[in-house]
PDB file of C-alpha atoms and ligand atoms in Angstrom:
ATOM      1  CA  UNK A   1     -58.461  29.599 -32.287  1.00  0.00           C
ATOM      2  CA  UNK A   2     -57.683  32.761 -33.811  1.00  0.00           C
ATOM      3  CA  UNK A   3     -59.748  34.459 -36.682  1.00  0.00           C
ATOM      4  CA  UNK A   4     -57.888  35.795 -39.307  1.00  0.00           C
ATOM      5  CA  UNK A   5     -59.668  38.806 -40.835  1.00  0.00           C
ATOM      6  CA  UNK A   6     -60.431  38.436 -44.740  1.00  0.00           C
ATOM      7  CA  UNK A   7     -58.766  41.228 -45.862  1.00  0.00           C
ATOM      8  CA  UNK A   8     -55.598  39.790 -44.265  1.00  0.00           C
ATOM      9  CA  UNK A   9     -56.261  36.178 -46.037  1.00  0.00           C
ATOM     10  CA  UNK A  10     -57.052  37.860 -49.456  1.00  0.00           C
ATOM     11  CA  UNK A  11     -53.470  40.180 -49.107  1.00  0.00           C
ATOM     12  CA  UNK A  12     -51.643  36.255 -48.599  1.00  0.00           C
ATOM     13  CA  UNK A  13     -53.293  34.879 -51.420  1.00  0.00           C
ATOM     14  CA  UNK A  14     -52.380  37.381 -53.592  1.00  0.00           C
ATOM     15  CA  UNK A  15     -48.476  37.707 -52.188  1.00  0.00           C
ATOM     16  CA  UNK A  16     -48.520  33.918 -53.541  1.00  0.00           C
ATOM     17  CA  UNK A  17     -49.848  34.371 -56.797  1.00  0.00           C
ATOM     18  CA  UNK A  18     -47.044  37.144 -57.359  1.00  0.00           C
ATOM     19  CA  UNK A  19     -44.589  34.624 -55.946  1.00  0.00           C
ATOM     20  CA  UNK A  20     -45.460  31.900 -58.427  1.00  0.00           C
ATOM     21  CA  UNK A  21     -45.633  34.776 -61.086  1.00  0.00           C
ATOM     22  CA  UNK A  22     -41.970  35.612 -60.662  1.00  0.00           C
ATOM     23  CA  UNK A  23     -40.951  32.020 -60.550  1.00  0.00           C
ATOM     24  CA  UNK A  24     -41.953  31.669 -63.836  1.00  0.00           C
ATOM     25  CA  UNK A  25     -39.493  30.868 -66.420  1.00  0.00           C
ATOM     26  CA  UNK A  26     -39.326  33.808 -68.971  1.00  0.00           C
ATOM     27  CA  UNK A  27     -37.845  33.576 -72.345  1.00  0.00           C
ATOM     28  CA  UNK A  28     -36.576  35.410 -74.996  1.00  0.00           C
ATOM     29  CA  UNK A  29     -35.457  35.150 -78.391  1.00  0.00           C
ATOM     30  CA  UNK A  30     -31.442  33.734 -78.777  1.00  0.00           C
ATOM     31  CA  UNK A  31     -31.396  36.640 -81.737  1.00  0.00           C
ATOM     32  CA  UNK A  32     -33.312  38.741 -84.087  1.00  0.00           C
ATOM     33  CA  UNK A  33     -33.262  39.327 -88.291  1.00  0.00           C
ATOM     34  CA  UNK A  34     -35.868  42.148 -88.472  1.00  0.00           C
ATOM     35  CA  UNK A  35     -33.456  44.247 -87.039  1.00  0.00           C
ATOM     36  CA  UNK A  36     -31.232  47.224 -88.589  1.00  0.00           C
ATOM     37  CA  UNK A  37     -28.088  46.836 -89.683  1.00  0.00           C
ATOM     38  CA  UNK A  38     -25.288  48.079 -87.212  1.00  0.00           C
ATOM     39  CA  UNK A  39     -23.346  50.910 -88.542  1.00  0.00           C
ATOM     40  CA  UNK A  40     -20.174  49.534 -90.169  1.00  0.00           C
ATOM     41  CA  UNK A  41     -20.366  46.003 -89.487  1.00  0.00           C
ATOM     42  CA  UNK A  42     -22.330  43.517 -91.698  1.00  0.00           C
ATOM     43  CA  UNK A  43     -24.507  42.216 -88.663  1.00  0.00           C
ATOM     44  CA  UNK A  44     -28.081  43.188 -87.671  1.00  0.00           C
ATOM     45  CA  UNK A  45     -28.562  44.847 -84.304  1.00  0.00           C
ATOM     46  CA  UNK A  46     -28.694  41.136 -82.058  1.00  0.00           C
ATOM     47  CA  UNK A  47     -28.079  39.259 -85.402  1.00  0.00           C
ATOM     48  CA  UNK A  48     -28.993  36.080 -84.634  1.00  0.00           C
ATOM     49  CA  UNK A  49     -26.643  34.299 -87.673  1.00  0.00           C
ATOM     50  CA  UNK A  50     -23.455  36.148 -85.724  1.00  0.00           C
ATOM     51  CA  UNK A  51     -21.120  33.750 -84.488  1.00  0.00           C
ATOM     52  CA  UNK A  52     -21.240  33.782 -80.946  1.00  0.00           C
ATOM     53  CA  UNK A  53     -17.436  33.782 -78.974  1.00  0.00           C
ATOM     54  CA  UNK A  54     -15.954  30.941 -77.833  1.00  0.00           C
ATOM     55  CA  UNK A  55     -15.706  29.323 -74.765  1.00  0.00           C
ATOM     56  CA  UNK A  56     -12.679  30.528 -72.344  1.00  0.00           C
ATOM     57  CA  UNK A  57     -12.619  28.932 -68.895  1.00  0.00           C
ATOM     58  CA  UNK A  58     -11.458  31.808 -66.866  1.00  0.00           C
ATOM     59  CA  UNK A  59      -8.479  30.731 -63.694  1.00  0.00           C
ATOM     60  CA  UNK A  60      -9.721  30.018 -60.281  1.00  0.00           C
ATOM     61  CA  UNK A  61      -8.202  33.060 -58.832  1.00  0.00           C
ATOM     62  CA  UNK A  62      -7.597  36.458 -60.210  1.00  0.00           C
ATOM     63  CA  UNK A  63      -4.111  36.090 -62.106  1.00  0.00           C
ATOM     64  CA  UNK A  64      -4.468  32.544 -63.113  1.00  0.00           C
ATOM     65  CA  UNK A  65      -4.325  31.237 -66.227  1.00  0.00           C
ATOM     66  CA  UNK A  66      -7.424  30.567 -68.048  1.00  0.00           C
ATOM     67  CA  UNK A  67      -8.011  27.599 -70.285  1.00  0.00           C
ATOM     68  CA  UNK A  68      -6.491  28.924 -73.853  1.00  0.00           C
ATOM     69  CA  UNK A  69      -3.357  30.547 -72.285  1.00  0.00           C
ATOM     70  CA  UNK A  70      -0.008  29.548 -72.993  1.00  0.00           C
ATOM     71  CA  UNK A  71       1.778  29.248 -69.580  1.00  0.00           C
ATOM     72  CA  UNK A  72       5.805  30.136 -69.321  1.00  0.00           C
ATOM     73  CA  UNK A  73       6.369  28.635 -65.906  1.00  0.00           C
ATOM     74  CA  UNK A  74       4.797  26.173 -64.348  1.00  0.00           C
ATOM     75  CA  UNK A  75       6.054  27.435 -61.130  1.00  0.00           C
ATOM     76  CA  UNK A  76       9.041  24.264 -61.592  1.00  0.00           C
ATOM     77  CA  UNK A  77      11.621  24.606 -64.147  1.00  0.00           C
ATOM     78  CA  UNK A  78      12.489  26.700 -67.108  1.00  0.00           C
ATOM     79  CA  UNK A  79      12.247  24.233 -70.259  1.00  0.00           C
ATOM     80  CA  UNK A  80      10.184  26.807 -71.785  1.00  0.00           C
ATOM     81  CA  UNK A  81      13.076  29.303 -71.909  1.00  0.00           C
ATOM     82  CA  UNK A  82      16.546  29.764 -73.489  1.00  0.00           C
ATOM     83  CA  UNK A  83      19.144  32.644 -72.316  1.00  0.00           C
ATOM     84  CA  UNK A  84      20.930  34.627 -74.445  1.00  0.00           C
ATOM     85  CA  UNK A  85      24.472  34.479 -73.508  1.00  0.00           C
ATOM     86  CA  UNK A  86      25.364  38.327 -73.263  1.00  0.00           C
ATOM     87  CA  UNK A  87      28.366  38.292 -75.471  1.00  0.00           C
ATOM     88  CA  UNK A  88      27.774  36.188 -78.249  1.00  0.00           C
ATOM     89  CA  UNK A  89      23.911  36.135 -78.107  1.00  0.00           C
ATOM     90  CA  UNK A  90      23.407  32.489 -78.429  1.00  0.00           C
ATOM     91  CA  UNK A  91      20.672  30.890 -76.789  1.00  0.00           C
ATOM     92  CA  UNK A  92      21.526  28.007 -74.366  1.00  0.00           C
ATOM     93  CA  UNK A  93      19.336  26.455 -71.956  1.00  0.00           C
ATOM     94  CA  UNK A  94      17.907  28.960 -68.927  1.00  0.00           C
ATOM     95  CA  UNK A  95      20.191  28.723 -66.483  1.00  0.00           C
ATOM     96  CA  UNK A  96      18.481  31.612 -64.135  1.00  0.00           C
ATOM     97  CA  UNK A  97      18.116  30.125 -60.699  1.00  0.00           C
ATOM     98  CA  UNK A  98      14.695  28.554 -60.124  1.00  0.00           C
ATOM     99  CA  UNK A  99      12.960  28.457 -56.274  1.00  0.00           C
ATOM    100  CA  UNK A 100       9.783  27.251 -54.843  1.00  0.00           C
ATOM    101  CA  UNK A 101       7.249  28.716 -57.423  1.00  0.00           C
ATOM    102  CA  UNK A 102       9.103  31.741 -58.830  1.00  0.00           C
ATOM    103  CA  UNK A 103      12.364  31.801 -60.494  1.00  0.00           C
ATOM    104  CA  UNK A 104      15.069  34.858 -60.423  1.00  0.00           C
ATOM    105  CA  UNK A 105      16.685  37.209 -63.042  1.00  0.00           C
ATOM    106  CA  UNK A 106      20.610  35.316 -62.218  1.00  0.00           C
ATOM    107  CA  UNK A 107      23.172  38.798 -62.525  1.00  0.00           C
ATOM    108  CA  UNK A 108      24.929  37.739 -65.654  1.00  0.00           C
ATOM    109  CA  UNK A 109      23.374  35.096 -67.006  1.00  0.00           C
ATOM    110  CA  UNK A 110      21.972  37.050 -69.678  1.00  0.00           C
ATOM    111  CA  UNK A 111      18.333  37.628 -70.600  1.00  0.00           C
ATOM    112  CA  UNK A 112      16.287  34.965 -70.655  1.00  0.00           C
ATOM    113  CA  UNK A 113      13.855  34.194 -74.009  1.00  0.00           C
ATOM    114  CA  UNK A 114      10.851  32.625 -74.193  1.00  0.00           C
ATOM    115  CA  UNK A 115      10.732  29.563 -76.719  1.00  0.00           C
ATOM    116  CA  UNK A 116       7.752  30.119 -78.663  1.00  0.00           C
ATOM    117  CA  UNK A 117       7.230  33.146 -79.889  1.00  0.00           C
ATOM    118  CA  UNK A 118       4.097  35.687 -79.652  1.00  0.00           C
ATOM    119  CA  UNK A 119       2.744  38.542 -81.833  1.00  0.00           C
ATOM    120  CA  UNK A 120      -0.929  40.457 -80.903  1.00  0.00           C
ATOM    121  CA  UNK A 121      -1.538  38.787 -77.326  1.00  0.00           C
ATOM    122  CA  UNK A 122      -2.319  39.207 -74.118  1.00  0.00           C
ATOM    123  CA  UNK A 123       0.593  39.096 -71.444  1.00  0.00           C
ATOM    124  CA  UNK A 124       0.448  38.289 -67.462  1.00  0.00           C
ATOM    125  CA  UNK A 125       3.149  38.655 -65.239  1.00  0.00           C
ATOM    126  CA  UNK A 126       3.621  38.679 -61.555  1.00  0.00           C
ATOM    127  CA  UNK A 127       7.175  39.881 -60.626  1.00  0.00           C
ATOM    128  CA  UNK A 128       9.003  41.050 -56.898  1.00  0.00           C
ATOM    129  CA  UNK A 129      12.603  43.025 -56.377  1.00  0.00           C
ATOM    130  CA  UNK A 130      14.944  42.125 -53.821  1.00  0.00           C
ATOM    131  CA  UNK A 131      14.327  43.162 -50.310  1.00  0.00           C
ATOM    132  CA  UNK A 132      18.244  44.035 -49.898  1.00  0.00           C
ATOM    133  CA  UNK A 133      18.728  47.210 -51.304  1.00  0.00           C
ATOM    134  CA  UNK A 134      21.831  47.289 -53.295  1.00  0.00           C
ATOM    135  CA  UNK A 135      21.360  50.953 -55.616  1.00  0.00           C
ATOM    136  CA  UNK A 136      19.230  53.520 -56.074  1.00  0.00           C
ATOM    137  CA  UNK A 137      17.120  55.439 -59.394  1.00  0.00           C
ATOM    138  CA  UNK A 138      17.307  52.435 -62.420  1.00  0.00           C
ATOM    139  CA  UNK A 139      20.151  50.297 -60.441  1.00  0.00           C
ATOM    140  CA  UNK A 140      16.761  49.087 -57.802  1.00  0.00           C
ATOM    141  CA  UNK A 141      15.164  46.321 -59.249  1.00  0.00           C
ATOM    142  CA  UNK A 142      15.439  46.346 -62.667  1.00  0.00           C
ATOM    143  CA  UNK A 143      14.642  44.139 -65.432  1.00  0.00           C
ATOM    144  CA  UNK A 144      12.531  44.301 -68.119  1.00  0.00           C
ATOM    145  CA  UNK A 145       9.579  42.314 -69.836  1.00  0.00           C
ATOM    146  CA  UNK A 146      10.578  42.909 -73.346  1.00  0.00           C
ATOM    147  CA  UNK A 147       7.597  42.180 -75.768  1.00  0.00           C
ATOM    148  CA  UNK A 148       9.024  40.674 -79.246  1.00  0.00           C
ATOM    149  CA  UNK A 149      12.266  40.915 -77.263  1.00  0.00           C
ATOM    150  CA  UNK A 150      12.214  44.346 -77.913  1.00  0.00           C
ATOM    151  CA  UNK A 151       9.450  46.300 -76.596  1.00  0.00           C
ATOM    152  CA  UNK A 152       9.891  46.859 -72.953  1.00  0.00           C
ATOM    153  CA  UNK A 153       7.568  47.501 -70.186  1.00  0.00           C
ATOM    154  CA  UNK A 154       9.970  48.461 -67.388  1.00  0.00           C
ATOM    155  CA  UNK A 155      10.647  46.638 -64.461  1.00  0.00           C
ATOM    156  CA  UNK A 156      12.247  48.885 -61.272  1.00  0.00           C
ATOM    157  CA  UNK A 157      11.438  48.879 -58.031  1.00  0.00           C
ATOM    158  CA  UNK A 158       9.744  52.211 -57.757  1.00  0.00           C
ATOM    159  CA  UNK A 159       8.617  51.998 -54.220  1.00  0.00           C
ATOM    160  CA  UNK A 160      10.110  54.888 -52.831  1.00  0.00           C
ATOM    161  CA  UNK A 161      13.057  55.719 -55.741  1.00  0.00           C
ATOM    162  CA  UNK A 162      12.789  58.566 -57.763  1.00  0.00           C
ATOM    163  CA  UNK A 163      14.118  58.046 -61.502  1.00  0.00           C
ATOM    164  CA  UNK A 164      13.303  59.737 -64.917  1.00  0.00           C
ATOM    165  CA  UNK A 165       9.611  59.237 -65.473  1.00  0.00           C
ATOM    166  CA  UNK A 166       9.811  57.104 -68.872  1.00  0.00           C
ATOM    167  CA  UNK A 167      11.723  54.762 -66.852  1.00  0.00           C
ATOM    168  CA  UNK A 168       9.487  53.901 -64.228  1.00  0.00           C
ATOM    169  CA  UNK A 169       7.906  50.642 -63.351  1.00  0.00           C
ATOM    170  CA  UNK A 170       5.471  50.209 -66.257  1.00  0.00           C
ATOM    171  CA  UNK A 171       6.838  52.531 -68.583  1.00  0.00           C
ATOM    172  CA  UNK A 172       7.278  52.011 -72.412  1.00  0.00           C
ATOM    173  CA  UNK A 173      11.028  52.247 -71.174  1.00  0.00           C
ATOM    174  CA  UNK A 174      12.049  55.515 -72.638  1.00  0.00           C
ATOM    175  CA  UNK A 175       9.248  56.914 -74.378  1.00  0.00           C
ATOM    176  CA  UNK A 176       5.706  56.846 -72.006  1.00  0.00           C
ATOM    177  CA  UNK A 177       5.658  56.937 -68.176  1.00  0.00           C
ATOM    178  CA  UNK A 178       2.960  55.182 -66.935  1.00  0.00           C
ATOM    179  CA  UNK A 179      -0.204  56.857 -66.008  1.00  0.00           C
ATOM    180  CA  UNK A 180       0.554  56.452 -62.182  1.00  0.00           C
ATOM    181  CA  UNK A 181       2.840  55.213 -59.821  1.00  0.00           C
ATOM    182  CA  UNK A 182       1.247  51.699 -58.614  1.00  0.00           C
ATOM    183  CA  UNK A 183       4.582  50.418 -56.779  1.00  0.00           C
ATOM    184  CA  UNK A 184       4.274  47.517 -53.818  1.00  0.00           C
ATOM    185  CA  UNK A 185       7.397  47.109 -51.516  1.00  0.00           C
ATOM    186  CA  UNK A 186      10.302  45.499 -52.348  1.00  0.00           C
ATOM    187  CA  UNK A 187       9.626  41.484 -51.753  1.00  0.00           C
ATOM    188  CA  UNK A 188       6.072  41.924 -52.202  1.00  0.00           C
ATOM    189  CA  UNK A 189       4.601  40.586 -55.737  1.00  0.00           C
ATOM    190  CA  UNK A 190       3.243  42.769 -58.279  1.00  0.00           C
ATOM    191  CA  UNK A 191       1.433  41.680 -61.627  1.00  0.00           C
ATOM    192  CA  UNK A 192       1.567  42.720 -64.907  1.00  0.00           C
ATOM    193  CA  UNK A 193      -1.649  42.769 -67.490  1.00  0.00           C
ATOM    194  CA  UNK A 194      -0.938  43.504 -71.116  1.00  0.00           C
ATOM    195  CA  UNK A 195      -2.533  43.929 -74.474  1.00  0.00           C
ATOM    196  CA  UNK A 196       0.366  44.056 -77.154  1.00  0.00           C
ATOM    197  CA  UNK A 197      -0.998  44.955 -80.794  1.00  0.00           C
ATOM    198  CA  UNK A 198       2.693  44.006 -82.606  1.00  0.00           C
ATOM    199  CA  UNK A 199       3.608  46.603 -85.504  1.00  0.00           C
ATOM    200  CA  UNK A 200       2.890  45.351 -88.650  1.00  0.00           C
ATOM    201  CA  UNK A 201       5.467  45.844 -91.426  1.00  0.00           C
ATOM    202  CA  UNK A 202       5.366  44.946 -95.173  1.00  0.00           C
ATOM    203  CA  UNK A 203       8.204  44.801 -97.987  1.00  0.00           C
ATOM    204  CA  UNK A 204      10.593  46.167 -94.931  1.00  0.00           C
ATOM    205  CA  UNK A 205       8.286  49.238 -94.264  1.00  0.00           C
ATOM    206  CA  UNK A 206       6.565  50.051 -90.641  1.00  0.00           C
ATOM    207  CA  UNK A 207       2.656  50.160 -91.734  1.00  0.00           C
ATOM    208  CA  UNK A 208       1.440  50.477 -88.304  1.00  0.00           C
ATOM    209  CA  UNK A 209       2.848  50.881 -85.007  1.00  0.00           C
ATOM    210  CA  UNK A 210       2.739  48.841 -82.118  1.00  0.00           C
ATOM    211  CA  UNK A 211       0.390  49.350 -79.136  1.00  0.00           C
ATOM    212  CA  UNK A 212       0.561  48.930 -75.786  1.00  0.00           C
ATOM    213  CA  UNK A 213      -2.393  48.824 -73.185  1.00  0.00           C
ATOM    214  CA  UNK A 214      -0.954  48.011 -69.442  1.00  0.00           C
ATOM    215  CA  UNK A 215      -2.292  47.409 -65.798  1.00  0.00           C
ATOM    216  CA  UNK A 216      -0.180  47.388 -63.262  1.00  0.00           C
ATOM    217  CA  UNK A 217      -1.126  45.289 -59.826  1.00  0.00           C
ATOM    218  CA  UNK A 218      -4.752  46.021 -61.884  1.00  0.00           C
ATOM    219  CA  UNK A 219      -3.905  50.146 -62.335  1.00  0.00           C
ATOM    220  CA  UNK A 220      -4.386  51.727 -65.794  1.00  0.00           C
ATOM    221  CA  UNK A 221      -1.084  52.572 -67.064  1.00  0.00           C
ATOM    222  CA  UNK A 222      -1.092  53.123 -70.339  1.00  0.00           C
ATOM    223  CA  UNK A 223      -4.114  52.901 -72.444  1.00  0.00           C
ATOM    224  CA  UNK A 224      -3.581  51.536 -76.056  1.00  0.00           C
ATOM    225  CA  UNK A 225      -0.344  53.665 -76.325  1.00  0.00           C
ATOM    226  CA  UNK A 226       1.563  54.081 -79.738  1.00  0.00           C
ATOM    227  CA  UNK A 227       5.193  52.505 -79.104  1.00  0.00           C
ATOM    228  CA  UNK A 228       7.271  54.517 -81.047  1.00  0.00           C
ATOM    229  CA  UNK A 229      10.457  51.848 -81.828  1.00  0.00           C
ATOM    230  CA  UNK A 230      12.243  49.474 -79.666  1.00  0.00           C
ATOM    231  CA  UNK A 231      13.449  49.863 -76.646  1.00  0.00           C
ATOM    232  CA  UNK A 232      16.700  52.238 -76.151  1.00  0.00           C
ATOM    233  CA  UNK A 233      18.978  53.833 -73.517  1.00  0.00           C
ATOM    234  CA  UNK A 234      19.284  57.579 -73.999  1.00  0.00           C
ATOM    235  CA  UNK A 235      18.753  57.812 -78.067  1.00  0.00           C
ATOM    236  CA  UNK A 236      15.401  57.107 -80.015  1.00  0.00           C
ATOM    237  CA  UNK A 237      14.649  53.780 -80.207  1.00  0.00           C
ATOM    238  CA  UNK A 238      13.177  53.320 -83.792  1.00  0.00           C
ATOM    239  CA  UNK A 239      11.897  50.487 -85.491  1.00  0.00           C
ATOM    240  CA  UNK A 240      13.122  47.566 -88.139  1.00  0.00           C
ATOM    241  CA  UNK A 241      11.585  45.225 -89.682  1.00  0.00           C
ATOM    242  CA  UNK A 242      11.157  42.137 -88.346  1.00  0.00           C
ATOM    243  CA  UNK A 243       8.659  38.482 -88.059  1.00  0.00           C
ATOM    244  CA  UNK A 244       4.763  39.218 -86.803  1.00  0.00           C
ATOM    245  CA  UNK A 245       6.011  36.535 -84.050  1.00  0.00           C
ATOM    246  CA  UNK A 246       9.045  36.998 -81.964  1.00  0.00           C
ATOM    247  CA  UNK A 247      10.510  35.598 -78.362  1.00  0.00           C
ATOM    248  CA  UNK A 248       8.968  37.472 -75.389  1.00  0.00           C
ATOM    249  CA  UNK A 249      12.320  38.319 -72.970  1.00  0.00           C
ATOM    250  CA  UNK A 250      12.944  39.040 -69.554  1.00  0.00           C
ATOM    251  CA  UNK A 251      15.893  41.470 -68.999  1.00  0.00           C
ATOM    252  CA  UNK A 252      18.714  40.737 -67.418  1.00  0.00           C
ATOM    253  CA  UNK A 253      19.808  43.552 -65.902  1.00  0.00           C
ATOM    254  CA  UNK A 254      22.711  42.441 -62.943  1.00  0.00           C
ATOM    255  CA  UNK A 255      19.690  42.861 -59.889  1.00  0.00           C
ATOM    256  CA  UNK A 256      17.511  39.550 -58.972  1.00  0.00           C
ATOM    257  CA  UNK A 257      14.150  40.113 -59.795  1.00  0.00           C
ATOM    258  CA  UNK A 258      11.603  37.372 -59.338  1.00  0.00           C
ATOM    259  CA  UNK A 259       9.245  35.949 -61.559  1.00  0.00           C
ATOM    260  CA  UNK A 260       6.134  33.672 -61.640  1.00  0.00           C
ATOM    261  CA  UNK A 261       2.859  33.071 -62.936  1.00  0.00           C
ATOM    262  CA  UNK A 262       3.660  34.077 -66.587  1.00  0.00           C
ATOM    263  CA  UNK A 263       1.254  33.575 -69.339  1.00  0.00           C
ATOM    264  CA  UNK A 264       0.030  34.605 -72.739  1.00  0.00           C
ATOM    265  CA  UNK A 265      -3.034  34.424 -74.717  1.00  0.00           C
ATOM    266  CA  UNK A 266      -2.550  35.037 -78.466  1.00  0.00           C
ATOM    267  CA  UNK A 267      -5.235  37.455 -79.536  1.00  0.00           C
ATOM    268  CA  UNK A 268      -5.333  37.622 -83.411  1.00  0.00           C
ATOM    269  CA  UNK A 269      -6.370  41.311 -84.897  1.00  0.00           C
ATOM    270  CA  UNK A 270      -9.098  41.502 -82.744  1.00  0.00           C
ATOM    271  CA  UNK A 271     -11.274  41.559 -84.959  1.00  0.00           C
ATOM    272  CA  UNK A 272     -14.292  39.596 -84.214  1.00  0.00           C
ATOM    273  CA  UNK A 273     -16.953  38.031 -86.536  1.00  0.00           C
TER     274      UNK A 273
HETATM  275 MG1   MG B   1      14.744  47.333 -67.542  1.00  0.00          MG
END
């Protein structure tokens, strides 16, 4: 049998006290009220009488949907749109053509609008142009995902197709290119993260703009931007009045753009207790 020296026993025993020593279940206190008072806020430093945030199941991928978020397509049918018929503007029930999981911007169908309607939130997208090129500059793949069916973050194939800058993929479409050029192929998807802050008006007067913070395929693009009015083709778009909550639209714009996996969290002031 083999002798173990003592030092060598001793330097085990103590490798297992330190062992149970970090098993050990540490605590701490769920919050503090000898603490200072943050600057500006009415909590304490780690107040422990501030309401803590609720509960969000997040999706079980990257992209999905997580548990409070309004979904716009299912991935089946369209009962959660209208279209606008182009002439007359009524709505009447989507008509765009729907495939297996994504549905298509139908050339002349008019723009589709969302049922419900959304002010502050949080927007996710996932979108693909057509594979057959057909045009070039802002006739490759456009359409539109018009916020308050106004506001719109561009849709255009930019892989590859020089156009005007502020009306890139991701642009606030004729006032802010986005930060960078985050393009995938034609036929390949590419998503859409927003965070709208919706201008607030009162007694028919703009008292704050609307703001615009936007990832594209996860890529910074514009970083709590001011919109300056709604969207418009070579003039100033410029705002007027209207409710805090309005449609979200998707543009129709004569090319077939896909869609899918398109929700929206409603995010009130932000403002938190
Ligand atoms: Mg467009």
């Amino acid at each position: 049998m083999a002798v173990i020296p003592a030092a060598a026993l001793l330097a085990g025993a103590g490798l297992v006290v330190a062992q149970q020593a970090a098993k050990k279940r540490r605590t701490s206190p769920v919050g503090y009220s000898d603490t200072p008072v943050l600057p500006g806020q009415k909590w304490k430093v780690h107040d422990i009488d501030r309401p803590r945030p609720k509960m969000v199941t997040p999706g079980a991928r990257p992209g999905d949907p997580p548990s409070d978020a309004i979904v716009l397509f299912d991935g089946k049918d369209l009962s959660k749109w209208y279209v606008e018929d182009k002439k007359s503007r009524e709505l009447k029930p989507a008509t765009w053509k729907v495939g297996d999981g994504y549905f298509e911007a139908t050339p002349g169908a008019g723009t589709l609008v969302s049922r419900e309607k959304f002010g502050d939130a949080q927007f996710h997208v996932e979108w693909s142009a057509p594979t057959e090129i057909t045009g070039d500059s802002q006739w490759r793949g456009n359409s539109g995902f018009l916020i308050m069916n106004r506001y719109e973050i561009q849709v255009l194939d930019c892989w590859d197709n020089p156009t005007y800058a502020d009306g890139q993929a991701a642009s606030i479409y004729g006032q802010w290119p986005p930060l960078a050029n985050a393009c995938r192929k034609p036929g390949e998807w590419q998503s859409y993260d927003i965070v709208f802050e919706a201008p607030k008006f009162e007694g028919g007067k703009l008292m704050q703009p609307g703001y615009a913070t936007v990832f594209h395929n996860g890529v910074l693009m514009h970083n709590r931007k001011e919109i300056t009015g709604r969207m418009a083709h070579r003039v100033v778009g410029t705002y007027a009045p209207h409710e805090t909550e309005e449609p979200l639209a998707l543009q129709d714009h004569d090319v077939a753009v896909r869609y899918r996996n398109i929700w929206v969290r409603r995010v009130m002031g932000y403002d938190r207790p």
